[in-house]
Short mmCIF file of C-alpha atoms in Angstrom, two decimals:
data_model
loop_
_atom_site.label_atom_id
_atom_site.label_comp_id
_atom_site.label_asym_id
_atom_site.label_seq_id
_atom_site.Cartn_x
_atom_site.Cartn_y
_atom_site.Cartn_z
CA MET E 1 16.35 39.00 -49.58
CA SER E 2 19.17 41.24 -48.39
CA VAL E 3 18.39 44.31 -50.44
CA THR E 4 16.90 46.83 -48.02
CA ARG E 5 17.47 50.08 -49.86
CA THR E 6 14.68 51.99 -51.50
CA GLY E 7 15.36 53.81 -54.71
CA GLU E 8 19.04 52.79 -54.75
CA SER E 9 21.07 51.02 -57.36
CA SER E 10 22.32 47.55 -56.56
CA ALA E 11 25.75 47.07 -55.05
CA ASP E 12 27.33 45.67 -58.22
CA THR E 13 26.59 48.79 -60.29
CA GLY E 14 28.85 50.95 -58.15
CA PRO E 15 28.14 53.37 -55.34
CA ASP E 16 25.29 55.84 -55.65
CA PRO E 17 26.58 59.38 -54.89
CA ARG E 18 23.34 60.21 -53.06
CA ARG E 19 23.98 57.33 -50.70
CA TRP E 20 27.32 58.80 -49.69
CA TRP E 21 25.78 62.24 -49.19
CA GLY E 22 23.28 60.51 -46.95
CA LEU E 23 26.23 59.13 -44.98
CA VAL E 24 27.42 62.72 -44.47
CA ILE E 25 24.08 63.58 -42.85
CA ILE E 26 24.08 60.46 -40.69
CA ALA E 27 27.68 61.11 -39.64
CA LEU E 28 26.92 64.76 -38.84
CA ALA E 29 24.07 63.77 -36.53
CA GLN E 30 26.14 61.03 -34.86
CA LEU E 31 29.04 63.43 -34.32
CA MET E 32 26.70 65.92 -32.65
CA VAL E 33 25.34 63.24 -30.30
CA VAL E 34 28.73 61.81 -29.34
CA LEU E 35 30.63 65.05 -28.87
CA ASP E 36 27.80 66.48 -26.77
CA ALA E 37 28.66 63.98 -24.06
CA THR E 38 32.00 65.75 -23.55
CA ILE E 39 31.77 69.21 -25.11
CA VAL E 40 30.62 70.71 -21.81
CA ASN E 41 33.52 69.19 -19.82
CA ILE E 42 35.86 72.10 -20.46
CA ALA E 43 32.99 74.54 -19.89
CA LEU E 44 32.15 73.00 -16.51
CA PRO E 45 34.21 75.40 -14.36
CA SER E 46 32.60 78.42 -16.04
CA ALA E 47 29.08 76.97 -15.90
CA GLN E 48 29.56 75.95 -12.29
CA GLU E 49 30.59 79.46 -11.27
CA ASP E 50 27.90 81.15 -13.36
CA LEU E 51 25.01 79.02 -12.04
CA GLY E 52 26.29 78.35 -8.53
CA ILE E 53 26.53 74.57 -8.93
CA SER E 54 28.12 72.72 -6.03
CA ASP E 55 31.19 70.49 -6.44
CA GLY E 56 29.10 67.44 -5.58
CA ASP E 57 26.45 68.21 -8.19
CA ARG E 58 28.57 69.36 -11.13
CA GLN E 59 29.07 65.81 -12.47
CA TRP E 60 25.32 65.67 -13.21
CA VAL E 61 25.91 68.02 -16.14
CA ILE E 62 27.57 64.98 -17.73
CA THR E 63 25.68 62.05 -16.22
CA ALA E 64 22.18 63.53 -16.67
CA TYR E 65 22.84 63.35 -20.42
CA THR E 66 24.53 59.96 -20.57
CA LEU E 67 22.03 58.32 -18.20
CA ALA E 68 18.95 59.48 -20.10
CA PHE E 69 20.67 58.62 -23.36
CA GLY E 70 21.78 55.13 -22.34
CA GLY E 71 18.70 54.29 -20.31
CA LEU E 72 16.23 55.06 -23.10
CA LEU E 73 18.20 53.88 -26.13
CA LEU E 74 16.48 50.50 -26.30
CA LEU E 75 13.08 52.19 -26.33
CA GLY E 76 14.39 54.60 -28.97
CA GLY E 77 15.46 51.66 -31.10
CA ARG E 78 12.01 50.12 -30.92
CA ILE E 79 10.37 53.46 -31.77
CA ALA E 80 12.63 53.60 -34.85
CA ASP E 81 11.43 50.15 -35.86
CA LEU E 82 7.79 51.09 -35.23
CA VAL E 83 7.44 54.47 -36.94
CA GLY E 84 10.32 54.31 -39.43
CA ARG E 85 13.99 55.18 -39.05
CA LYS E 86 14.01 58.34 -41.15
CA ARG E 87 11.01 59.82 -39.31
CA THR E 88 12.54 58.97 -35.92
CA PHE E 89 15.86 60.44 -37.06
CA VAL E 90 14.23 63.78 -37.95
CA ILE E 91 12.19 63.93 -34.72
CA GLY E 92 15.33 63.24 -32.72
CA LEU E 93 17.21 66.04 -34.48
CA ILE E 94 14.47 68.61 -33.85
CA GLY E 95 14.05 67.64 -30.19
CA PHE E 96 17.80 67.67 -29.61
CA ALA E 97 18.04 71.20 -31.00
CA VAL E 98 15.21 72.45 -28.75
CA ALA E 99 16.76 70.84 -25.63
CA SER E 100 20.16 72.34 -26.51
CA ALA E 101 18.63 75.82 -26.76
CA LEU E 102 16.99 75.37 -23.34
CA GLY E 103 20.29 74.31 -21.82
CA GLY E 104 22.10 77.28 -23.28
CA ALA E 105 19.49 79.60 -21.78
CA ALA E 106 19.60 77.91 -18.33
CA THR E 107 19.17 80.27 -15.38
CA GLY E 108 19.95 77.71 -12.68
CA SER E 109 21.45 74.28 -12.09
CA GLY E 110 18.08 72.51 -12.16
CA MET E 111 17.22 73.94 -15.58
CA LEU E 112 20.63 72.92 -16.95
CA PHE E 113 20.41 69.38 -15.56
CA GLY E 114 16.88 69.04 -16.95
CA ALA E 115 17.91 70.28 -20.39
CA ARG E 116 20.84 67.88 -20.45
CA ALA E 117 18.53 65.00 -19.55
CA LEU E 118 16.12 66.10 -22.32
CA GLN E 119 19.02 66.12 -24.76
CA GLY E 120 19.68 62.53 -23.73
CA VAL E 121 16.04 61.58 -24.36
CA PHE E 122 16.13 62.82 -27.95
CA ALA E 123 19.63 61.45 -28.50
CA ALA E 124 18.10 58.08 -27.59
CA LEU E 125 15.83 58.48 -30.62
CA LEU E 126 18.53 59.87 -32.88
CA ALA E 127 21.45 57.49 -32.38
CA PRO E 128 19.77 54.11 -33.05
CA SER E 129 17.89 55.44 -36.08
CA ALA E 130 21.18 56.78 -37.47
CA LEU E 131 23.05 53.51 -37.05
CA SER E 132 20.19 51.38 -38.40
CA LEU E 133 19.91 53.68 -41.45
CA LEU E 134 23.62 53.14 -42.00
CA THR E 135 23.31 49.37 -41.53
CA THR E 136 20.47 48.95 -44.03
CA THR E 137 21.91 51.39 -46.58
CA PHE E 138 25.43 50.02 -47.01
CA THR E 139 25.13 46.31 -47.76
CA ASP E 140 28.09 45.73 -50.09
CA PRO E 141 31.09 44.46 -48.03
CA LYS E 142 33.56 47.00 -49.45
CA GLU E 143 31.15 49.93 -49.09
CA ARG E 144 30.19 48.69 -45.65
CA GLY E 145 33.82 48.70 -44.55
CA LYS E 146 34.33 52.30 -45.68
CA ALA E 147 31.04 53.50 -44.18
CA PHE E 148 31.65 51.85 -40.82
CA GLY E 149 35.21 53.15 -40.85
CA ILE E 150 33.88 56.71 -41.03
CA TYR E 151 31.16 55.98 -38.49
CA GLY E 152 33.58 54.28 -36.10
CA ALA E 153 36.04 57.16 -36.37
CA LEU E 154 33.30 59.63 -35.43
CA ALA E 155 32.03 57.45 -32.60
CA GLY E 156 35.53 57.13 -31.22
CA SER E 157 36.85 60.63 -31.82
CA GLY E 158 33.65 62.64 -31.30
CA ALA E 159 34.29 62.82 -27.57
CA ALA E 160 37.76 64.28 -28.10
CA ILE E 161 36.48 66.67 -30.77
CA GLY E 162 34.02 67.87 -28.14
CA PHE E 163 36.91 68.99 -25.95
CA ILE E 164 38.43 71.07 -28.75
CA VAL E 165 35.14 72.70 -29.72
CA GLY E 166 34.31 73.24 -26.06
CA GLY E 167 37.66 74.94 -25.50
CA LEU E 168 37.18 77.27 -28.45
CA LEU E 169 33.64 78.24 -27.53
CA THR E 170 34.35 78.67 -23.82
CA GLU E 171 37.46 80.77 -24.30
CA TYR E 172 36.26 83.05 -27.11
CA LEU E 173 32.47 83.15 -26.65
CA ASP E 174 30.71 81.72 -23.59
CA TRP E 175 30.08 78.29 -22.06
CA ARG E 176 26.45 78.51 -23.19
CA TRP E 177 27.56 78.23 -26.82
CA CYS E 178 28.69 74.67 -26.08
CA LEU E 179 24.94 73.95 -26.14
CA TYR E 180 23.73 76.56 -28.63
CA VAL E 181 26.13 75.19 -31.29
CA ASN E 182 23.91 72.12 -31.70
CA VAL E 183 21.05 74.18 -33.10
CA PRO E 184 22.54 75.10 -36.51
CA ILE E 185 24.06 71.63 -36.87
CA ALA E 186 20.66 70.02 -36.26
CA VAL E 187 18.93 72.37 -38.72
CA ILE E 188 21.38 71.42 -41.49
CA ALA E 189 20.97 67.72 -40.68
CA VAL E 190 17.15 67.93 -40.74
CA PHE E 191 17.08 69.45 -44.22
CA GLY E 192 19.70 66.99 -45.44
CA ALA E 193 17.77 64.03 -44.03
CA LEU E 194 14.51 65.11 -45.68
CA VAL E 195 16.20 65.38 -49.07
CA LEU E 196 18.79 62.60 -49.07
CA LEU E 197 17.74 59.75 -46.79
CA HIS E 198 15.35 56.97 -47.77
CA ASP E 199 13.68 54.36 -45.63
CA ARG E 200 11.04 51.69 -45.70
CA PRO E 201 7.84 52.19 -43.69
CA GLY E 202 7.90 51.25 -40.02
CA HIS E 203 7.02 47.76 -38.81
CA THR E 204 3.47 48.12 -37.52
CA GLU E 205 3.68 44.82 -35.65
CA VAL E 206 6.29 46.29 -33.28
CA ARG E 207 4.94 47.30 -29.86
CA LEU E 208 6.58 49.50 -27.22
CA ASP E 209 7.60 47.79 -23.99
CA VAL E 210 7.10 50.65 -21.53
CA PRO E 211 7.43 48.50 -18.35
CA GLY E 212 10.73 47.21 -19.68
CA ALA E 213 11.95 50.76 -20.29
CA VAL E 214 11.00 51.79 -16.73
CA LEU E 215 12.73 48.78 -15.16
CA GLY E 216 15.88 49.03 -17.29
CA CYS E 217 16.33 52.79 -17.02
CA GLY E 218 15.46 52.76 -13.31
CA GLY E 219 18.06 50.10 -12.62
CA LEU E 220 20.79 51.98 -14.46
CA VAL E 221 19.94 55.28 -12.73
CA ALA E 222 20.06 53.61 -9.30
CA ILE E 223 23.47 52.04 -9.92
CA VAL E 224 25.08 55.19 -11.34
CA TYR E 225 23.57 57.31 -8.56
CA GLY E 226 25.01 54.82 -6.08
CA PHE E 227 28.49 55.29 -7.55
CA SER E 228 28.17 59.06 -7.35
CA GLU E 229 27.01 58.95 -3.71
CA ALA E 230 29.80 56.56 -2.67
CA GLU E 231 32.35 59.40 -2.60
CA PRO E 232 30.67 61.72 -0.05
CA ARG E 233 28.95 58.94 1.96
CA GLY E 234 31.32 55.97 1.72
CA TRP E 235 30.91 52.60 0.03
CA THR E 236 29.23 51.03 3.08
CA ASP E 237 26.64 53.78 3.63
CA PRO E 238 23.08 52.34 3.80
CA LEU E 239 21.85 54.64 1.02
CA VAL E 240 24.71 53.61 -1.30
CA LEU E 241 24.19 49.92 -0.61
CA GLY E 242 20.45 50.37 -1.03
CA LEU E 243 20.92 52.04 -4.41
CA PHE E 244 23.17 49.24 -5.63
CA ALA E 245 20.77 46.57 -4.36
CA GLY E 246 17.78 48.36 -5.85
CA GLY E 247 19.53 48.74 -9.19
CA ILE E 248 20.40 45.04 -9.30
CA VAL E 249 16.81 44.08 -8.41
CA LEU E 250 15.38 46.35 -11.11
CA LEU E 251 17.79 45.05 -13.77
CA THR E 252 17.02 41.46 -12.75
CA ALA E 253 13.32 42.23 -13.02
CA PHE E 254 14.02 43.78 -16.43
CA VAL E 255 15.61 40.54 -17.69
CA TRP E 256 12.72 38.48 -16.26
CA TRP E 257 10.16 40.77 -17.87
CA GLN E 258 11.87 40.43 -21.25
CA THR E 259 11.09 36.71 -21.13
CA LYS E 260 7.40 37.45 -20.46
CA ALA E 261 6.64 40.55 -22.52
CA ARG E 262 4.66 39.99 -25.72
CA VAL E 263 7.01 42.30 -27.63
CA PRO E 264 10.11 42.69 -25.41
CA LEU E 265 12.16 45.86 -25.40
CA LEU E 266 15.34 43.78 -25.74
CA PRO E 267 14.72 40.40 -27.37
CA LEU E 268 17.09 38.15 -25.46
CA HIS E 269 18.10 36.29 -28.60
CA ILE E 270 20.02 39.44 -29.60
CA ILE E 271 22.35 39.26 -26.60
CA LYS E 272 22.42 35.45 -26.51
CA ASP E 273 24.53 35.53 -29.67
CA ARG E 274 28.09 35.09 -28.41
CA ASN E 275 29.76 37.47 -30.84
CA ARG E 276 27.18 40.20 -30.38
CA ALA E 277 27.27 39.95 -26.57
CA GLY E 278 31.06 40.11 -26.70
CA CYS E 279 30.89 43.30 -28.74
CA PHE E 280 28.44 44.91 -26.31
CA LEU E 281 30.63 44.06 -23.31
CA THR E 282 33.82 45.16 -25.06
CA MET E 283 32.31 48.52 -25.96
CA GLY E 284 30.92 49.14 -22.48
CA LEU E 285 34.20 48.31 -20.73
CA ALA E 286 36.26 50.37 -23.20
CA ILE E 287 34.09 53.44 -22.66
CA ILE E 288 34.22 53.09 -18.86
CA GLY E 289 37.97 53.63 -19.03
CA MET E 290 37.84 56.28 -21.76
CA PHE E 291 35.28 58.62 -20.16
CA GLY E 292 37.11 58.58 -16.84
CA LEU E 293 40.27 59.58 -18.66
CA PHE E 294 38.61 62.56 -20.34
CA LEU E 295 37.36 63.89 -17.01
CA PHE E 296 40.70 63.51 -15.23
CA MET E 297 42.87 64.84 -18.03
CA THR E 298 40.66 67.93 -18.45
CA TYR E 299 41.08 68.92 -14.82
CA TYR E 300 44.74 67.84 -14.76
CA LEU E 301 45.65 70.03 -17.72
CA GLN E 302 43.61 73.05 -16.56
CA VAL E 303 43.95 72.93 -12.77
CA ILE E 304 47.36 71.28 -12.26
CA LEU E 305 49.30 72.40 -15.34
CA GLY E 306 47.41 75.70 -15.76
CA TYR E 307 46.33 75.25 -19.39
CA SER E 308 43.66 77.53 -20.87
CA PRO E 309 40.40 75.93 -22.08
CA LEU E 310 41.53 76.15 -25.72
CA ARG E 311 45.00 74.77 -25.00
CA THR E 312 43.39 71.93 -23.07
CA GLY E 313 41.13 71.13 -25.99
CA LEU E 314 44.04 71.17 -28.43
CA ALA E 315 45.99 68.86 -26.14
CA PHE E 316 43.44 66.17 -26.98
CA LEU E 317 43.89 66.63 -30.75
CA PRO E 318 46.59 63.90 -31.10
CA LEU E 319 44.19 61.45 -29.44
CA THR E 320 41.52 62.34 -32.01
CA VAL E 321 43.91 61.96 -34.94
CA ALA E 322 45.13 58.61 -33.65
CA ILE E 323 41.56 57.30 -33.30
CA ILE E 324 40.76 58.34 -36.87
CA ILE E 325 43.94 56.70 -38.21
CA GLY E 326 43.30 53.52 -36.26
CA SER E 327 39.71 53.31 -37.50
CA THR E 328 39.93 54.41 -41.13
CA GLN E 329 43.47 53.45 -42.11
CA ILE E 330 43.95 50.23 -40.12
CA SER E 331 40.62 48.70 -39.08
CA ALA E 332 38.74 49.59 -42.27
CA ARG E 333 41.54 48.09 -44.40
CA LEU E 334 41.86 44.89 -42.37
CA MET E 335 38.22 44.20 -41.44
CA ASN E 336 37.59 42.02 -44.50
CA ARG E 337 40.86 40.11 -44.05
CA VAL E 338 41.14 39.21 -40.37
CA PRO E 339 38.72 38.12 -37.62
CA PRO E 340 37.33 41.09 -35.65
CA ARG E 341 39.03 40.02 -32.41
CA MET E 342 42.42 40.30 -34.14
CA LEU E 343 41.72 44.04 -34.20
CA MET E 344 39.86 44.39 -30.89
CA VAL E 345 42.35 42.57 -28.64
CA PRO E 346 45.48 44.44 -29.82
CA GLY E 347 43.44 47.63 -29.69
CA MET E 348 42.57 47.16 -26.03
CA LEU E 349 46.17 46.17 -25.19
CA LEU E 350 47.46 49.38 -26.80
CA ALA E 351 44.86 51.51 -25.00
CA SER E 352 45.65 49.88 -21.66
CA GLY E 353 49.36 50.44 -22.24
CA GLY E 354 48.67 54.12 -22.81
CA MET E 355 46.77 54.25 -19.52
CA VAL E 356 49.70 52.66 -17.68
CA ILE E 357 52.01 55.37 -19.02
CA LEU E 358 49.64 58.01 -17.62
CA THR E 359 49.83 56.49 -14.15
CA GLN E 360 53.36 57.91 -13.93
CA MET E 361 52.26 61.55 -14.26
CA THR E 362 53.10 64.05 -11.52
CA VAL E 363 52.26 67.67 -10.70
CA ASP E 364 54.94 68.85 -13.15
CA SER E 365 54.86 66.24 -15.92
CA SER E 366 55.85 67.23 -19.44
CA TYR E 367 53.07 67.02 -22.00
CA THR E 368 55.39 66.15 -24.90
CA SER E 369 57.38 63.38 -23.26
CA GLU E 370 54.86 61.88 -20.80
CA ILE E 371 51.27 62.73 -21.81
CA LEU E 372 51.44 62.74 -25.62
CA PRO E 373 52.78 59.16 -26.07
CA ALA E 374 49.99 57.84 -23.84
CA LEU E 375 47.29 59.69 -25.80
CA LEU E 376 48.64 58.36 -29.11
CA LEU E 377 48.63 54.75 -27.88
CA MET E 378 45.11 55.07 -26.51
CA GLY E 379 43.85 56.68 -29.69
CA LEU E 380 45.24 53.96 -31.93
CA GLY E 381 43.86 51.30 -29.62
CA MET E 382 40.37 52.78 -29.54
CA GLY E 383 40.40 53.27 -33.31
CA LEU E 384 41.30 49.61 -33.82
CA THR E 385 38.46 48.54 -31.53
CA PHE E 386 35.44 50.74 -32.25
CA MET E 387 34.99 50.03 -35.94
CA PRO E 388 34.91 46.20 -35.77
CA VAL E 389 32.69 46.41 -32.67
CA PHE E 390 30.04 48.45 -34.50
CA SER E 391 30.21 46.33 -37.64
CA THR E 392 30.17 42.92 -35.93
CA ALA E 393 27.46 43.83 -33.42
CA THR E 394 25.01 44.83 -36.15
CA ALA E 395 25.83 41.98 -38.54
CA GLY E 396 23.30 39.28 -39.33
CA VAL E 397 20.27 40.78 -37.59
CA ALA E 398 16.75 40.54 -39.01
CA PRO E 399 15.46 43.84 -40.47
CA HIS E 400 12.80 44.23 -37.76
CA ASP E 401 15.53 43.95 -35.08
CA ALA E 402 17.96 46.40 -36.71
CA GLY E 403 16.83 49.37 -34.63
CA VAL E 404 16.98 47.64 -31.25
CA THR E 405 20.34 46.05 -32.05
CA SER E 406 21.78 49.40 -33.04
CA ALA E 407 20.35 50.86 -29.84
CA THR E 408 22.03 48.17 -27.75
CA VAL E 409 25.44 49.07 -29.20
CA ASN E 410 24.89 52.70 -28.27
CA THR E 411 23.47 51.73 -24.87
CA SER E 412 26.68 49.92 -23.98
CA GLN E 413 28.55 53.08 -24.98
CA GLN E 414 26.46 55.54 -22.95
CA VAL E 415 25.99 53.31 -19.91
CA GLY E 416 29.73 52.73 -19.91
CA GLY E 417 30.25 56.50 -19.98
CA SER E 418 27.87 57.02 -17.07
CA ILE E 419 29.43 54.29 -14.95
CA GLY E 420 32.96 55.33 -15.87
CA THR E 421 32.40 58.98 -14.94
CA ALA E 422 30.76 58.14 -11.60
CA LEU E 423 32.92 55.16 -10.59
CA LEU E 424 36.37 56.46 -11.53
CA ASN E 425 35.60 59.95 -10.24
CA THR E 426 34.62 58.42 -6.90
CA ILE E 427 37.83 56.34 -6.79
CA ALA E 428 39.94 59.38 -7.67
CA THR E 429 38.30 61.67 -5.12
CA THR E 430 38.45 59.10 -2.33
CA SER E 431 42.13 58.34 -3.01
CA SER E 432 42.96 62.04 -3.17
CA THR E 433 41.25 62.76 0.16
CA ALA E 434 43.11 59.90 1.85
CA TYR E 435 46.45 61.07 0.44
CA VAL E 436 45.98 64.65 1.65
CA ALA E 437 44.94 63.47 5.11
CA ALA E 438 48.04 61.28 5.38
CA HIS E 439 50.59 63.81 4.05
CA LEU E 440 49.36 67.20 5.25
CA THR E 441 51.73 68.23 8.06
CA GLY E 442 50.92 71.92 8.25
CA PRO E 443 49.08 74.80 6.54
CA ALA E 444 52.24 75.95 4.77
CA ARG E 445 52.23 72.88 2.52
CA ARG E 446 48.47 72.69 1.97
CA ALA E 447 48.52 73.88 -1.66
CA GLN E 448 51.38 71.56 -2.65
CA VAL E 449 49.96 68.51 -0.87
CA THR E 450 46.48 69.18 -2.30
CA ALA E 451 47.88 69.26 -5.84
CA GLU E 452 49.92 66.11 -5.23
CA GLY E 453 46.89 64.41 -3.70
CA THR E 454 44.71 65.35 -6.66
CA VAL E 455 47.19 63.84 -9.13
CA HIS E 456 47.59 60.77 -6.90
CA GLY E 457 43.83 60.27 -7.04
CA TYR E 458 43.90 60.51 -10.82
CA THR E 459 46.68 57.92 -11.13
CA VAL E 460 44.92 55.46 -8.84
CA ALA E 461 41.75 55.74 -10.93
CA ILE E 462 43.76 55.42 -14.16
CA TRP E 463 45.26 52.15 -12.89
CA TRP E 464 41.69 50.89 -12.50
CA ALA E 465 40.88 52.13 -16.01
CA ALA E 466 43.91 50.26 -17.41
CA ALA E 467 42.71 47.05 -15.75
CA ILE E 468 39.20 47.56 -17.15
CA LEU E 469 40.62 47.94 -20.66
CA LEU E 470 42.58 44.71 -20.23
CA LEU E 471 39.34 43.04 -19.21
CA ALA E 472 37.73 44.42 -22.39
CA GLY E 473 40.50 42.83 -24.44
CA LEU E 474 40.01 39.51 -22.65
CA VAL E 475 36.26 39.61 -23.31
CA ALA E 476 36.85 40.34 -27.01
CA GLY E 477 39.39 37.53 -27.30
CA LEU E 478 37.17 34.93 -25.65
CA MET E 479 33.71 35.89 -26.92
CA VAL E 480 34.10 37.43 -30.40
CA THR E 481 34.99 34.27 -32.29
CA THR E 482 33.54 35.03 -35.73
CA GLY E 483 35.84 34.94 -38.73
CA PRO E 484 36.62 37.62 -41.31
CA PRO E 485 33.63 38.66 -43.46
CA ARG E 486 35.30 37.72 -46.78
CA HIS E 487 34.13 34.15 -46.32
CA ALA E 488 30.65 35.28 -47.44
CA PRO E 489 30.28 34.52 -51.17
CA ALA E 490 29.94 37.41 -53.54
CA GLY E 491 26.36 38.28 -54.22
CA ALA E 492 25.11 36.38 -51.20
CA ALA E 493 21.74 37.35 -49.87
CA VAL E 494 23.06 38.24 -46.45
CA PRO E 495 23.47 42.02 -46.13
CA GLU E 496 25.69 41.82 -43.07
CA SER E 497 28.81 39.96 -44.12
CA VAL E 498 30.24 38.96 -40.76
CA GLY E 499 29.24 35.66 -39.20
#
């Protein structure tokens, strides 16, 4: 049967107010996890100066978090299935708060990188348990649309919200508060979860695939590390090529092991489903472009245009608003009427168009006439895309696979962020260095040429991001072929109404 809620009224008796309060707690935890991937971006210059972090190492403040998060999400999803989603959710919240406090108290770069990685470990427990709780709680198609609209808006806009909060905390308090702020949020969420959330016991037949976790996470770390080392060493450096080759070998071994493991970390039947695989790929490609944009625009606004941290954060506010509108006012209203790809494909086309507009920026571009329109287009596009991706990817899965499926959605998000930050940053830096070398004619013009070269590097990388978003739209159009969920008969025993 499709009814997976405990102590809830059935869907046809109307929504239970406690269920919606539970959504508030789930959304609060998800917002904390998502915004933490970017909240430290604006604080990076201050943290770098305070702790003496080199230019080459500063990106690890971001990638240490996203790599640990993405690399361990599948294991986190299985742990949620094994011990119960509510229990895993609470453990993840407590651990995330402790890691955040350690990061805020960091006395050196190593301690900060380690704390960020530890945050990622507990986020890998928190995120899949949150999404699977949402999936098994809201089973009515109308309620499901509203719930996923809120969830998709947070998943899409949380990164941009992180910039605003990071700007406020950095400018008026200290960069360390970008980490300390998670502690009170986690405390509130823990108490709310204990009171409001309900869950069935864990599936004791689930086993943890530790070799699979080592192979999968190791492969991802090697590939992302290879991207980060390509900038200082060059794409043909033996170490870089070795990292890429090693990463491919480990990921290949991971796939082979999943066919042999008694209880695989990622049951291959989950990704063999055409629609689900299309959603995973669409999400990963979309985030590759989006995370690169956040990094470039933060430094462009602060370093090139001279914005303060707070003004930089506020500059991202229209992007956040557009994502929320696209998710809650467009996608949520149309999800039950049109096939998911009819939202995803236009969404990716809009986002790519916004990227193309940004490729025209210069050292003295106007925010209102040149930057703002691009941010609005990208926000609407991402809002159109995220919500149907989350809903379609988790539709139709067996209850014992809900955790690992939810984890795979989040894995595509975090791995995309890791790859996007490393890859596009390497492209931008390499292009900038080449531009400066070709145009620098004397020391008198060094500052001007350096600024122009920096912006040139950003625009080259943004062209790549625009192409990646077009590829995401193509993947969605060709692979996500399921119809609108309204074809499921009322009262059907299938909790997920797509497909």
